[in-house]
Amino acid sequence: MIAVPPALLPELADGLWHLFAVFLRVSAMVSLLPAFGERSIPTRVKLGIAAAFTLIVTPAVPAPDLGQGLLPLVRMIGTETLVGLAMGIGLRLFVLALQTAGSIAAQSTSLSQILGGAAVDPVPAMGYLLTLAGLTLAVLLGLHIRVAQFLIHSYTLFPMGVVPLAPDLSQWGVKHIARSFGLAFSLAMPFVIASLIYNLALGVINRAMPQLMVAFVGAPAITFAGLFLLFAGTPLILSVWSDALFAFIVNPLEATR
């Protein structure tokens, strides 16, 4: 058994507290992180990912200045967990934007029931395909590197142990949620326009030829149009989404402007 010199015990304790303080924020964010924090990933793997990010981020973050007593410790735990969850929710909203865009597109093109139960969440097939493709693209573009930079930069925006102001945090959250739904509707706009044109054309044909069963004629057309738009528009959709995701990682406070 290796004996630790008594003079090194205070430094060892400070180093462990430093790791623990960083781990609180990192683990809270990793639990909601796109690709790495999905519900299909085992908890042990998430714990390993959080530990890896902690080892990467800790050398770039100043050590916390903890006071004496239990209250400063509880305050630090609550603050770091809150900040980590807020940042994780901000990133998770981009996944929600893809799922919402897929749901809007599927409902617009009558493809909402195809492969609807393939994902963990009950989303239509388009939402599942867009989400899976978006997460894969984000990882290929270096999401793990951007997340490490994001975590290091977060200590400049939210210093360790400093509680974010409730009005600022709530305003940031509301505006970012609104921005997320705006992004989702923008991504699904081609499908909404195609659905509008389809329904207008169907109404005109029905008025001109009431005896014709326009639903049987139009159903294959809207299905083909939806699949074609999904095939042709997915690269552009994912490009716009990934640009928005990485823009948020670079400047997470942009949503409040």
PDB file of N, CA and C in Angstrom, residues 39 59 66 82 94 97 103 107 132 147-148 151 160 163 168 186 188 191 196 212 217 222 230 242:
ATOM      1  N   ARG A  39     -31.954   8.189 -24.906  1.00  0.00           N
ATOM      2  CA  ARG A  39     -32.481   7.199 -23.969  1.00  0.00           C
ATOM      3  C   ARG A  39     -32.101   5.777 -24.349  1.00  0.00           C
ATOM      4  N   PRO A  59      -8.844  20.559 -16.616  1.00  0.00           N
ATOM      5  CA  PRO A  59      -7.612  21.366 -16.649  1.00  0.00           C
ATOM      6  C   PRO A  59      -7.802  22.795 -17.149  1.00  0.00           C
ATOM      7  N   LEU A  66     -14.492  27.029  -2.478  1.00  0.00           N
ATOM      8  CA  LEU A  66     -15.547  26.591  -1.577  1.00  0.00           C
ATOM      9  C   LEU A  66     -15.324  27.138  -0.179  1.00  0.00           C
ATOM     10  N   LEU A  82     -27.964  22.898 -12.071  1.00  0.00           N
ATOM     11  CA  LEU A  82     -28.922  23.745 -12.790  1.00  0.00           C
ATOM     12  C   LEU A  82     -28.334  24.269 -14.090  1.00  0.00           C
ATOM     13  N   PHE A  94     -32.754  21.344 -30.093  1.00  0.00           N
ATOM     14  CA  PHE A  94     -32.483  21.184 -31.525  1.00  0.00           C
ATOM     15  C   PHE A  94     -32.929  19.811 -32.016  1.00  0.00           C
ATOM     16  N   ALA A  97     -36.536  20.103 -32.413  1.00  0.00           N
ATOM     17  CA  ALA A  97     -36.869  20.816 -33.649  1.00  0.00           C
ATOM     18  C   ALA A  97     -36.914  19.869 -34.836  1.00  0.00           C
ATOM     19  N   SER A 103     -42.611  15.637 -37.838  1.00  0.00           N
ATOM     20  CA  SER A 103     -44.040  15.435 -37.576  1.00  0.00           C
ATOM     21  C   SER A 103     -44.894  16.338 -38.458  1.00  0.00           C
ATOM     22  N   GLN A 107     -47.435  14.835 -41.270  1.00  0.00           N
ATOM     23  CA  GLN A 107     -48.864  15.156 -41.252  1.00  0.00           C
ATOM     24  C   GLN A 107     -49.292  15.869 -42.525  1.00  0.00           C
ATOM     25  N   LEU A 132     -32.340  10.819 -36.728  1.00  0.00           N
ATOM     26  CA  LEU A 132     -31.192   9.924 -36.819  1.00  0.00           C
ATOM     27  C   LEU A 132     -30.125  10.481 -37.759  1.00  0.00           C
ATOM     28  N   VAL A 147     -18.666  20.218 -28.175  1.00  0.00           N
ATOM     29  CA  VAL A 147     -19.250  20.152 -26.828  1.00  0.00           C
ATOM     30  C   VAL A 147     -18.187  20.434 -25.768  1.00  0.00           C
ATOM     31  N   ALA A 148     -16.984  19.899 -25.953  1.00  0.00           N
ATOM     32  CA  ALA A 148     -15.904  20.188 -25.007  1.00  0.00           C
ATOM     33  C   ALA A 148     -15.586  21.687 -24.990  1.00  0.00           C
ATOM     34  N   LEU A 151     -18.425  23.448 -23.160  1.00  0.00           N
ATOM     35  CA  LEU A 151     -18.344  23.317 -21.712  1.00  0.00           C
ATOM     36  C   LEU A 151     -17.294  24.245 -21.123  1.00  0.00           C
ATOM     37  N   MET A 160     -18.358  29.207 -11.990  1.00  0.00           N
ATOM     38  CA  MET A 160     -18.664  28.117 -11.081  1.00  0.00           C
ATOM     39  C   MET A 160     -19.156  28.653  -9.737  1.00  0.00           C
ATOM     40  N   VAL A 163     -25.067  31.526  -9.092  1.00  0.00           N
ATOM     41  CA  VAL A 163     -26.423  31.140  -9.494  1.00  0.00           C
ATOM     42  C   VAL A 163     -26.916  32.072 -10.598  1.00  0.00           C
ATOM     43  N   ASP A 168     -33.350  36.268 -16.137  1.00  0.00           N
ATOM     44  CA  ASP A 168     -32.530  36.070 -17.337  1.00  0.00           C
ATOM     45  C   ASP A 168     -32.630  34.637 -17.850  1.00  0.00           C
ATOM     46  N   SER A 186     -39.628  26.138 -40.168  1.00  0.00           N
ATOM     47  CA  SER A 186     -38.850  26.516 -41.350  1.00  0.00           C
ATOM     48  C   SER A 186     -38.327  25.278 -42.078  1.00  0.00           C
ATOM     49  N   ALA A 188     -39.701  22.353 -42.144  1.00  0.00           N
ATOM     50  CA  ALA A 188     -40.821  21.623 -42.748  1.00  0.00           C
ATOM     51  C   ALA A 188     -41.584  22.452 -43.775  1.00  0.00           C
ATOM     52  N   PHE A 191     -42.685  20.922 -47.259  1.00  0.00           N
ATOM     53  CA  PHE A 191     -43.766  19.949 -47.171  1.00  0.00           C
ATOM     54  C   PHE A 191     -45.116  20.645 -46.942  1.00  0.00           C
ATOM     55  N   LEU A 196     -50.271  22.395 -49.225  1.00  0.00           N
ATOM     56  CA  LEU A 196     -51.222  23.462 -49.575  1.00  0.00           C
ATOM     57  C   LEU A 196     -51.573  23.416 -51.062  1.00  0.00           C
ATOM     58  N   LEU A 212     -65.830  12.484 -59.766  1.00  0.00           N
ATOM     59  CA  LEU A 212     -64.526  11.828 -59.693  1.00  0.00           C
ATOM     60  C   LEU A 212     -64.091  11.666 -58.229  1.00  0.00           C
ATOM     61  N   VAL A 217     -57.270   9.468 -56.468  1.00  0.00           N
ATOM     62  CA  VAL A 217     -56.310   9.948 -57.468  1.00  0.00           C
ATOM     63  C   VAL A 217     -55.185  10.739 -56.790  1.00  0.00           C
ATOM     64  N   ILE A 222     -49.659  12.778 -53.512  1.00  0.00           N
ATOM     65  CA  ILE A 222     -49.091  13.441 -52.344  1.00  0.00           C
ATOM     66  C   ILE A 222     -48.066  12.544 -51.646  1.00  0.00           C
ATOM     67  N   LEU A 230     -38.632  14.557 -49.336  1.00  0.00           N
ATOM     68  CA  LEU A 230     -37.749  14.031 -48.289  1.00  0.00           C
ATOM     69  C   LEU A 230     -36.403  13.642 -48.876  1.00  0.00           C
ATOM     70  N   SER A 242     -27.753  21.814 -38.819  1.00  0.00           N
ATOM     71  CA  SER A 242     -26.416  21.717 -38.230  1.00  0.00           C
ATOM     72  C   SER A 242     -25.778  23.093 -38.063  1.00  0.00           C
TER      73      SER A 242
END
